[in-house]
Amino acid sequence: PMSAAPESAEEPVETGLWQSVQLESLDTTAVTGQFDHDASPAAATAAFAESAQASAVDESAPVELGFEPPTEEDLAPARPYVAFAEVDAETPEQTIGGWEDVFVETVGSDRAVLTDEEPVPPVSAPPTVTWEDVIAEAEAAPALTSAPSAAVEIAGQVVDEQAMLLDSLDATDPSIWRGAIERLLPLGTAIDAELERRFPGQLSFDPFVPATRLPPFSHCSGITALLAARGAGAAPVVLPFLESNDPVKRLFAIYYLYAVPYAAALELLARRLYDAEPRNRFLAADALRTYRHEPGYRRIIQGLRDHLKVPIFEAQVATVQVLGQLRDPSAVPSLIPLVISPRPALARASASALTVICGQAFGSEVARWADWWQSHFNKPREAWLVEGMRHADANVRRIAAREFQLLTGHAAPFESGVTPEQPAAAP
């Protein structure tokens, strides 16, 4: 699982099997600086003359080869070098995996073999390269805009680069996602099938744990980060999950519509207001409120008000709860008559929804609710909540203050626990 964590300072590199040698660990106590034998020029000259005389060959003596004739195996051409032949595939820590790039540096592979007769070419000084040269060359290089190839060869193994980039979206470090997303974005819809299979990606948290605050959609996983980067273009991938049997997939499909404006999906989003999972219902209400200026939003509110007329108790209670979560002022005249319902649960739900919307608390006193509505229906909801913050009841003051913060964008949604996307920083 992946975590939605911000960038942090660079962590120390794990050396694994490749241990570095520290100079301080070398034992130099036995080093005296003195040679074990006479290394003066005169002594070296005498030793050379002595060894040359000892190795002189007596031409009058019969010649003895002193070795066996070469066999066919000796005369066979040398076996070609195979890179990484020493890697034991049975040992996991030595196996070349899909997450590591292995680089081989061959020193002097292009150097010719010199015979005794050939002169040694002089070694020329390396050319001087300045930072200005490097920058100029980088600026002159063409920008790479092509999509990654289907397969690449790494250390003799053929690896699907596209799959490798998608796998990197499962990393726990969001900084790894960014490079992969830059490479995957040009592919567009070509990777939709793979994104559907992986949705919503590796999560580092359980979204249904009580009081869990969800990170912004683009920080939940590498897959959600890619979908957020694609914007509304990723809607065909995400929208089918609104009807998924998996509540987690439904949750993140709703969360996508909260983070990415896509008014065409309002009707599908409204169905999640009756989701079996409470957190999904709350998130659907939070998401739907972000579309309150869309023409389709008014149709949804009117449909909910009409649904209150259905003489089914359970349906009425559920609809009242949804209207309370949506906090839409136009629902007030439809809720007021229900505060005197003979069904106590429906009456309480209606009074609670009115308190959240209006910042007032008249309980089941339908006449007082009606009088308040007559004098306040033409005022903005902000004015209602400011008045509610001066209410005699401390609970009403607290509710009104919280609702005012939500309405003015100074607080994150309460019930669903989501976090709005942060605006992009100015360049």
Tab-separated table of C-alpha atoms in Angstrom:
chain	number	residue	atom	x	y	z
A	1	PRO	CA	0.000	0.000	0.000
A	2	MET	CA	0.744	3.313	-0.751
A	3	SER	CA	0.720	6.433	1.404
A	4	ALA	CA	-0.233	9.908	0.464
A	5	ALA	CA	2.856	11.621	2.024
A	6	PRO	CA	4.534	14.926	0.954
A	7	GLU	CA	8.043	15.082	-0.264
A	8	SER	CA	10.620	14.680	2.444
A	9	ALA	CA	14.330	15.148	2.750
A	10	GLU	CA	16.523	12.718	0.934
A	11	GLU	CA	16.852	9.490	2.868
A	12	PRO	CA	20.119	7.630	3.231
A	13	VAL	CA	20.807	5.101	0.525
A	14	GLU	CA	20.741	1.494	1.600
A	15	THR	CA	23.881	-0.239	0.453
A	16	GLY	CA	22.451	-3.776	0.632
A	17	LEU	CA	25.025	-6.313	-0.518
A	18	TRP	CA	27.379	-3.636	-1.827
A	19	GLN	CA	29.190	-2.353	1.265
A	20	SER	CA	31.404	0.708	0.935
A	21	VAL	CA	34.887	0.705	2.465
A	22	GLN	CA	35.614	3.464	4.943
A	23	LEU	CA	39.214	4.669	5.018
A	24	GLU	CA	39.086	4.942	8.783
A	25	SER	CA	38.547	1.171	9.023
A	26	LEU	CA	41.918	0.331	7.402
A	27	ASP	CA	44.556	-0.994	9.845
A	28	THR	CA	47.811	0.942	9.213
A	29	THR	CA	49.678	0.020	12.380
A	30	ALA	CA	51.976	-2.399	10.549
A	31	VAL	CA	53.066	0.194	7.989
A	32	THR	CA	56.614	1.411	8.829
A	33	GLY	CA	57.621	3.170	5.622
A	34	GLN	CA	60.778	0.955	5.357
A	35	PHE	CA	61.459	-1.628	2.579
A	36	ASP	CA	62.270	-5.226	3.491
A	37	HIS	CA	65.261	-5.213	1.068
A	38	ASP	CA	67.756	-2.791	-0.460
A	39	ALA	CA	65.824	-0.813	-3.079
A	40	SER	CA	68.616	1.593	-4.047
A	41	PRO	CA	69.394	2.088	-7.801
A	42	ALA	CA	72.777	0.320	-7.534
A	43	ALA	CA	71.285	-2.708	-5.799
A	44	ALA	CA	68.452	-2.912	-8.327
A	45	THR	CA	70.957	-2.807	-11.249
A	46	ALA	CA	73.048	-5.604	-9.723
A	47	ALA	CA	69.969	-7.748	-9.106
A	48	PHE	CA	68.874	-7.325	-12.710
A	49	ALA	CA	72.287	-8.340	-14.074
A	50	GLU	CA	72.363	-11.391	-11.825
A	51	SER	CA	68.909	-12.541	-12.925
A	52	ALA	CA	69.798	-12.030	-16.601
A	53	GLN	CA	72.939	-14.168	-16.252
A	54	ALA	CA	71.037	-16.904	-14.445
A	55	SER	CA	68.414	-17.047	-17.160
A	56	ALA	CA	70.877	-17.223	-20.080
A	57	VAL	CA	70.156	-20.147	-22.413
A	58	ASP	CA	72.939	-22.589	-23.351
A	59	GLU	CA	72.437	-23.005	-27.136
A	60	SER	CA	74.626	-26.131	-27.223
A	61	ALA	CA	72.290	-28.004	-24.886
A	62	PRO	CA	69.467	-30.031	-26.355
A	63	VAL	CA	66.166	-28.196	-26.419
A	64	GLU	CA	63.432	-29.510	-24.165
A	65	LEU	CA	59.958	-28.187	-24.683
A	66	GLY	CA	58.916	-28.601	-21.070
A	67	PHE	CA	55.162	-28.577	-21.889
A	68	GLU	CA	52.561	-30.820	-23.484
A	69	PRO	CA	51.287	-30.135	-27.046
A	70	PRO	CA	48.027	-28.083	-27.040
A	71	THR	CA	44.774	-30.045	-27.113
A	72	GLU	CA	41.685	-29.336	-29.233
A	73	GLU	CA	40.018	-27.812	-26.168
A	74	ASP	CA	42.976	-25.415	-25.775
A	75	LEU	CA	42.726	-24.386	-29.418
A	76	ALA	CA	38.959	-23.761	-29.221
A	77	PRO	CA	37.956	-20.065	-29.401
A	78	ALA	CA	37.379	-18.343	-26.115
A	79	ARG	CA	33.799	-18.313	-24.822
A	80	PRO	CA	32.187	-14.898	-25.187
A	81	TYR	CA	31.656	-12.869	-22.052
A	82	VAL	CA	28.097	-12.962	-20.733
A	83	ALA	CA	27.100	-10.007	-18.614
A	84	PHE	CA	25.614	-10.926	-15.211
A	85	ALA	CA	26.446	-14.585	-15.658
A	86	GLU	CA	27.382	-14.631	-11.999
A	87	VAL	CA	23.872	-13.646	-10.879
A	88	ASP	CA	22.109	-16.547	-9.226
A	89	ALA	CA	18.430	-16.435	-10.160
A	90	GLU	CA	17.640	-18.593	-7.149
A	91	THR	CA	18.873	-15.904	-4.759
A	92	PRO	CA	16.265	-13.132	-4.544
A	93	GLU	CA	18.642	-10.488	-3.264
A	94	GLN	CA	20.895	-11.006	-6.288
A	95	THR	CA	18.174	-11.285	-8.922
A	96	ILE	CA	17.653	-8.365	-11.269
A	97	GLY	CA	14.096	-7.236	-10.510
A	98	GLY	CA	11.749	-4.927	-12.328
A	99	TRP	CA	12.383	-2.056	-9.903
A	100	GLU	CA	16.131	-1.680	-10.334
A	101	ASP	CA	18.125	-0.503	-13.309
A	102	VAL	CA	21.478	-2.243	-13.644
A	103	PHE	CA	24.241	-0.317	-15.325
A	104	VAL	CA	27.413	-1.956	-16.606
A	105	GLU	CA	30.499	0.163	-17.087
A	106	THR	CA	33.073	-1.407	-19.366
A	107	VAL	CA	36.401	0.329	-19.143
A	108	GLY	CA	38.679	0.284	-22.159
A	109	SER	CA	36.418	-1.978	-24.253
A	110	ASP	CA	37.251	0.048	-27.348
A	111	ARG	CA	41.009	0.027	-26.724
A	112	ALA	CA	43.032	-1.799	-29.404
A	113	VAL	CA	45.511	-4.529	-28.441
A	114	LEU	CA	49.014	-3.222	-29.065
A	115	THR	CA	51.847	-5.511	-30.150
A	116	ASP	CA	55.467	-5.030	-29.254
A	117	GLU	CA	56.204	-3.612	-32.706
A	118	GLU	CA	53.429	-0.999	-32.642
A	119	PRO	CA	54.137	2.326	-30.961
A	120	VAL	CA	51.996	3.295	-28.042
A	121	PRO	CA	49.835	6.270	-29.044
A	122	PRO	CA	50.334	9.319	-26.863
A	123	VAL	CA	47.615	10.068	-24.356
A	124	SER	CA	45.992	13.396	-25.117
A	125	ALA	CA	44.479	15.614	-22.468
A	126	PRO	CA	40.704	15.400	-22.156
A	127	PRO	CA	38.788	18.274	-23.715
A	128	THR	CA	37.716	21.044	-21.387
A	129	VAL	CA	33.923	21.133	-20.869
A	130	THR	CA	32.322	23.996	-18.994
A	131	TRP	CA	28.842	24.268	-17.486
A	132	GLU	CA	27.994	26.743	-20.219
A	133	ASP	CA	28.732	24.051	-22.823
A	134	VAL	CA	26.493	21.545	-21.032
A	135	ILE	CA	23.623	24.008	-20.695
A	136	ALA	CA	23.909	25.085	-24.324
A	137	GLU	CA	23.832	21.478	-25.510
A	138	ALA	CA	20.824	20.667	-23.314
A	139	GLU	CA	18.897	23.660	-24.626
A	140	ALA	CA	19.699	22.713	-28.198
A	141	ALA	CA	18.479	19.124	-27.751
A	142	PRO	CA	14.958	18.444	-29.082
A	143	ALA	CA	12.217	17.809	-26.521
A	144	LEU	CA	11.193	14.176	-26.148
A	145	THR	CA	7.434	13.882	-26.626
A	146	SER	CA	7.109	10.343	-27.898
A	147	ALA	CA	5.344	7.732	-25.787
A	148	PRO	CA	7.410	5.007	-24.147
A	149	SER	CA	8.128	1.965	-26.236
A	150	ALA	CA	6.251	-1.260	-25.641
A	151	ALA	CA	9.331	-3.136	-24.444
A	152	VAL	CA	12.909	-2.441	-23.504
A	153	GLU	CA	15.830	-4.709	-22.725
A	154	ILE	CA	17.446	-4.344	-19.311
A	155	ALA	CA	20.392	-6.567	-18.453
A	156	GLY	CA	19.415	-9.040	-21.118
A	157	GLN	CA	15.796	-9.205	-19.990
A	158	VAL	CA	12.901	-7.855	-22.042
A	159	VAL	CA	10.726	-5.673	-19.825
A	160	ASP	CA	7.424	-4.031	-20.760
A	161	GLU	CA	8.199	-0.381	-20.087
A	162	GLN	CA	4.540	0.593	-19.927
A	163	ALA	CA	3.863	-2.015	-17.240
A	164	MET	CA	6.987	-0.888	-15.383
A	165	LEU	CA	5.740	2.706	-15.341
A	166	LEU	CA	2.315	1.617	-14.115
A	167	ASP	CA	3.952	-0.509	-11.418
A	168	SER	CA	5.865	2.514	-10.211
A	169	LEU	CA	2.501	4.132	-9.369
A	170	ASP	CA	2.247	1.568	-6.545
A	171	ALA	CA	5.261	3.100	-4.798
A	172	THR	CA	4.796	4.667	-1.379
A	173	ASP	CA	6.834	7.736	-2.319
A	174	PRO	CA	4.736	10.248	-4.308
A	175	SER	CA	7.906	11.693	-5.846
A	176	ILE	CA	8.254	8.439	-7.811
A	177	TRP	CA	4.763	8.869	-9.250
A	178	ARG	CA	5.546	12.172	-10.933
A	179	GLY	CA	8.121	10.807	-13.356
A	180	ALA	CA	5.874	7.904	-14.319
A	181	ILE	CA	2.846	10.167	-14.770
A	182	GLU	CA	4.800	12.426	-17.123
A	183	ARG	CA	5.597	9.391	-19.265
A	184	LEU	CA	2.094	7.899	-19.108
A	185	LEU	CA	0.041	11.015	-19.806
A	186	PRO	CA	0.911	11.083	-23.551
A	187	LEU	CA	-0.561	7.574	-23.889
A	188	GLY	CA	-4.060	8.897	-23.198
A	189	THR	CA	-6.799	6.296	-23.503
A	190	ALA	CA	-4.368	3.562	-24.599
A	191	ILE	CA	-3.877	2.541	-20.960
A	192	ASP	CA	-7.505	2.849	-19.846
A	193	ALA	CA	-8.016	-0.911	-19.592
A	194	GLU	CA	-5.000	-1.222	-17.303
A	195	LEU	CA	-6.134	1.717	-15.175
A	196	GLU	CA	-9.555	0.112	-14.762
A	197	ARG	CA	-7.892	-3.082	-13.583
A	198	ARG	CA	-5.753	-1.239	-11.015
A	199	PHE	CA	-8.307	1.319	-9.759
A	200	PRO	CA	-8.098	2.906	-7.198
A	201	GLY	CA	-4.442	1.886	-6.763
A	202	GLN	CA	-2.422	0.941	-3.699
A	203	LEU	CA	-3.820	2.731	-0.632
A	204	SER	CA	-1.863	3.255	2.560
A	205	PHE	CA	-5.007	3.760	4.666
A	206	ASP	CA	-8.451	2.285	5.242
A	207	PRO	CA	-10.959	4.898	4.072
A	208	PHE	CA	-13.762	3.432	6.206
A	209	VAL	CA	-12.002	3.662	9.562
A	210	PRO	CA	-13.993	6.153	11.685
A	211	ALA	CA	-12.570	9.673	11.874
A	212	THR	CA	-10.116	8.960	9.039
A	213	ARG	CA	-9.278	12.124	7.126
A	214	LEU	CA	-8.876	11.305	3.439
A	215	PRO	CA	-5.929	12.967	1.678
A	216	PRO	CA	-6.672	14.979	-1.462
A	217	PHE	CA	-7.734	12.696	-4.305
A	218	SER	CA	-4.457	13.296	-6.156
A	219	HIS	CA	-2.485	12.100	-3.104
A	220	CYS	CA	-4.372	8.892	-2.298
A	221	SER	CA	-2.387	6.675	-4.671
A	222	GLY	CA	-0.347	6.828	-7.850
A	223	ILE	CA	-3.398	5.764	-9.876
A	224	THR	CA	-5.586	8.537	-8.453
A	225	ALA	CA	-2.754	11.008	-9.076
A	226	LEU	CA	-2.669	9.984	-12.751
A	227	LEU	CA	-6.470	10.191	-13.034
A	228	ALA	CA	-6.461	13.637	-11.452
A	229	ALA	CA	-3.740	14.757	-13.885
A	230	ARG	CA	-5.897	13.585	-16.807
A	231	GLY	CA	-8.843	15.562	-15.457
A	232	ALA	CA	-12.219	15.061	-17.114
A	233	GLY	CA	-10.554	12.906	-19.764
A	234	ALA	CA	-10.374	10.066	-17.229
A	235	ALA	CA	-14.159	10.059	-16.623
A	236	PRO	CA	-14.803	7.021	-18.891
A	237	VAL	CA	-12.396	5.039	-16.704
A	238	VAL	CA	-13.876	6.105	-13.359
A	239	LEU	CA	-17.639	6.495	-13.843
A	240	PRO	CA	-18.442	2.762	-14.203
A	241	PHE	CA	-17.152	2.254	-10.649
A	242	LEU	CA	-20.049	4.339	-9.290
A	243	GLU	CA	-22.105	1.150	-9.615
A	244	SER	CA	-19.386	-1.235	-8.409
A	245	ASN	CA	-20.119	-3.862	-5.779
A	246	ASP	CA	-16.906	-2.822	-4.025
A	247	PRO	CA	-17.640	0.082	-1.623
A	248	VAL	CA	-14.004	1.255	-1.808
A	249	LYS	CA	-14.184	1.606	-5.590
A	250	ARG	CA	-17.523	3.404	-5.292
A	251	LEU	CA	-15.991	5.765	-2.727
A	252	PHE	CA	-13.092	6.744	-4.981
A	253	ALA	CA	-15.344	7.106	-8.009
A	254	ILE	CA	-17.386	9.604	-5.964
A	255	TYR	CA	-14.180	11.238	-4.737
A	256	TYR	CA	-13.049	11.688	-8.351
A	257	LEU	CA	-16.220	13.677	-9.096
A	258	TYR	CA	-15.566	15.767	-5.976
A	259	ALA	CA	-12.015	16.578	-7.131
A	260	VAL	CA	-12.548	16.794	-10.917
A	261	PRO	CA	-15.503	18.840	-12.221
A	262	TYR	CA	-17.639	16.744	-14.559
A	263	ALA	CA	-21.223	18.027	-14.641
A	264	ALA	CA	-22.357	15.350	-17.096
A	265	ALA	CA	-22.194	12.785	-14.262
A	266	LEU	CA	-24.563	14.609	-11.877
A	267	GLU	CA	-27.386	12.090	-12.260
A	268	LEU	CA	-25.031	9.173	-11.621
A	269	LEU	CA	-23.576	10.986	-8.613
A	270	ALA	CA	-27.059	11.652	-7.179
A	271	ARG	CA	-27.715	7.908	-7.005
A	272	ARG	CA	-24.874	7.590	-4.498
A	273	LEU	CA	-26.869	9.763	-2.088
A	274	TYR	CA	-28.627	6.493	-1.196
A	275	ASP	CA	-25.480	4.360	-1.059
A	276	ALA	CA	-25.495	1.498	1.447
A	277	GLU	CA	-22.206	2.756	2.913
A	278	PRO	CA	-22.728	5.884	5.083
A	279	ARG	CA	-19.394	7.441	4.199
A	280	ASN	CA	-20.206	7.094	0.511
A	281	ARG	CA	-23.502	8.915	1.084
A	282	PHE	CA	-21.798	11.750	2.936
A	283	LEU	CA	-19.104	12.079	0.285
A	284	ALA	CA	-21.740	12.068	-2.479
A	285	ALA	CA	-23.495	14.962	-0.748
A	286	ASP	CA	-20.217	16.859	-0.373
A	287	ALA	CA	-19.388	16.199	-4.014
A	288	LEU	CA	-22.841	17.164	-5.234
A	289	ARG	CA	-22.674	20.525	-3.446
A	290	THR	CA	-19.658	21.460	-5.561
A	291	TYR	CA	-22.025	21.411	-8.580
A	292	ARG	CA	-24.699	23.643	-7.025
A	293	HIS	CA	-24.260	26.251	-9.773
A	294	GLU	CA	-24.882	23.714	-12.533
A	295	PRO	CA	-28.352	23.585	-14.145
A	296	GLY	CA	-28.649	19.871	-13.410
A	297	TYR	CA	-28.258	20.476	-9.661
A	298	ARG	CA	-31.626	22.227	-9.382
A	299	ARG	CA	-33.340	19.273	-11.044
A	300	ILE	CA	-31.799	16.909	-8.486
A	301	ILE	CA	-32.988	19.038	-5.544
A	302	GLN	CA	-36.491	19.227	-6.990
A	303	GLY	CA	-36.476	15.469	-7.492
A	304	LEU	CA	-35.576	14.968	-3.828
A	305	ARG	CA	-38.364	17.315	-2.712
A	306	ASP	CA	-40.818	15.360	-4.845
A	307	HIS	CA	-39.525	12.169	-3.283
A	308	LEU	CA	-40.712	13.406	0.120
A	309	LYS	CA	-44.286	12.995	-1.097
A	310	VAL	CA	-43.848	9.243	-1.500
A	311	PRO	CA	-45.812	7.703	1.416
A	312	ILE	CA	-43.018	5.327	2.386
A	313	PHE	CA	-41.561	6.074	5.802
A	314	GLU	CA	-38.061	4.726	5.170
A	315	ALA	CA	-37.788	6.600	1.853
A	316	GLN	CA	-38.928	9.844	3.477
A	317	VAL	CA	-36.387	9.595	6.311
A	318	ALA	CA	-33.551	8.841	3.897
A	319	THR	CA	-34.524	11.770	1.661
A	320	VAL	CA	-34.716	14.172	4.623
A	321	GLN	CA	-31.233	13.117	5.669
A	322	VAL	CA	-29.935	13.713	2.146
A	323	LEU	CA	-31.489	17.166	1.971
A	324	GLY	CA	-29.916	17.982	5.315
A	325	GLN	CA	-26.526	16.890	4.017
A	326	LEU	CA	-26.946	19.008	0.882
A	327	ARG	CA	-27.853	22.102	2.977
A	328	ASP	CA	-29.911	23.533	0.138
A	329	PRO	CA	-32.136	26.476	1.228
A	330	SER	CA	-34.804	25.625	-1.339
A	331	ALA	CA	-35.608	22.450	0.642
A	332	VAL	CA	-36.807	24.401	3.726
A	333	PRO	CA	-40.514	24.762	2.747
A	334	SER	CA	-40.661	21.014	2.012
A	335	LEU	CA	-39.137	20.103	5.388
A	336	ILE	CA	-41.182	22.385	7.655
A	337	PRO	CA	-44.477	20.363	7.484
A	338	LEU	CA	-42.632	17.160	8.416
A	339	VAL	CA	-41.588	18.413	11.877
A	340	ILE	CA	-45.107	17.450	13.084
A	341	SER	CA	-45.070	14.017	11.436
A	342	PRO	CA	-46.715	11.284	13.564
A	343	ARG	CA	-43.579	9.256	12.988
A	344	PRO	CA	-41.076	10.540	15.629
A	345	ALA	CA	-38.015	9.508	13.613
A	346	LEU	CA	-39.178	11.488	10.587
A	347	ALA	CA	-40.082	14.515	12.731
A	348	ARG	CA	-36.680	14.520	14.460
A	349	ALA	CA	-34.803	14.103	11.163
A	350	SER	CA	-36.705	17.034	9.643
A	351	ALA	CA	-36.057	19.317	12.629
A	352	SER	CA	-32.357	18.405	12.596
A	353	ALA	CA	-32.073	19.096	8.857
A	354	LEU	CA	-33.711	22.492	9.306
A	355	THR	CA	-31.332	23.404	12.126
A	356	VAL	CA	-28.310	22.554	9.962
A	357	ILE	CA	-29.655	24.507	6.983
A	358	CYS	CA	-31.077	27.533	8.788
A	359	GLY	CA	-29.023	27.829	11.968
A	360	GLN	CA	-32.214	27.903	14.065
A	361	ALA	CA	-33.892	25.464	16.458
A	362	PHE	CA	-37.671	25.526	16.779
A	363	GLY	CA	-38.107	21.778	17.187
A	364	SER	CA	-41.631	20.651	16.297
A	365	GLU	CA	-43.122	24.173	16.471
A	366	VAL	CA	-44.253	24.303	12.878
A	367	ALA	CA	-45.803	27.782	13.254
A	368	ARG	CA	-42.514	29.311	14.400
A	369	TRP	CA	-40.679	27.651	11.512
A	370	ALA	CA	-43.261	29.047	9.100
A	371	ASP	CA	-42.961	32.576	10.518
A	372	TRP	CA	-39.173	32.451	10.395
A	373	TRP	CA	-39.293	31.308	6.762
A	374	GLN	CA	-41.633	34.139	5.776
A	375	SER	CA	-39.177	36.722	7.100
A	376	HIS	CA	-35.958	35.066	5.898
A	377	PHE	CA	-36.656	33.304	2.587
A	378	ASN	CA	-35.322	36.292	0.598
A	379	LYS	CA	-32.055	36.537	2.549
A	380	PRO	CA	-28.840	34.631	1.748
A	381	ARG	CA	-27.983	31.617	3.851
A	382	GLU	CA	-24.865	33.399	5.145
A	383	ALA	CA	-27.178	35.874	6.916
A	384	TRP	CA	-29.130	32.985	8.462
A	385	LEU	CA	-25.952	31.470	9.873
A	386	VAL	CA	-24.625	34.774	11.211
A	387	GLU	CA	-27.909	35.152	13.060
A	388	GLY	CA	-27.609	31.563	14.275
A	389	MET	CA	-24.190	32.283	15.750
A	390	ARG	CA	-25.954	34.647	18.162
A	391	HIS	CA	-28.518	32.045	19.198
A	392	ALA	CA	-29.175	31.448	22.917
A	393	ASP	CA	-28.463	27.714	22.550
A	394	ALA	CA	-24.742	26.917	22.543
A	395	ASN	CA	-25.287	23.858	20.315
A	396	VAL	CA	-27.052	25.968	17.703
A	397	ARG	CA	-24.241	28.534	17.834
A	398	ARG	CA	-21.694	25.779	17.280
A	399	ILE	CA	-23.645	24.306	14.348
A	400	ALA	CA	-24.145	27.732	12.760
A	401	ALA	CA	-20.447	28.585	13.096
A	402	ARG	CA	-19.414	25.298	11.551
A	403	GLU	CA	-21.867	25.693	8.683
A	404	PHE	CA	-20.665	29.230	8.047
A	405	GLN	CA	-17.091	27.948	7.788
A	406	LEU	CA	-18.168	25.255	5.353
A	407	LEU	CA	-20.198	27.689	3.272
A	408	THR	CA	-17.346	30.183	2.992
A	409	GLY	CA	-14.746	27.509	2.240
A	410	HIS	CA	-12.784	27.912	5.482
A	411	ALA	CA	-13.262	24.290	6.584
A	412	ALA	CA	-13.197	20.879	4.952
A	413	PRO	CA	-16.450	18.897	4.692
A	414	PHE	CA	-17.319	17.401	8.053
A	415	GLU	CA	-19.186	14.156	7.448
A	416	SER	CA	-17.141	12.663	4.616
A	417	GLY	CA	-13.733	13.696	5.964
A	418	VAL	CA	-12.285	14.499	2.544
A	419	THR	CA	-9.643	17.133	1.823
A	420	PRO	CA	-10.131	19.565	-1.064
A	421	GLU	CA	-7.457	19.739	-3.719
A	422	GLN	CA	-4.944	22.506	-3.122
A	423	PRO	CA	-4.730	25.091	-5.926
A	424	ALA	CA	-1.620	24.833	-8.050
A	425	ALA	CA	1.199	27.112	-6.967
A	426	ALA	CA	1.915	30.090	-9.191
A	427	PRO	CA	4.985	29.599	-11.386
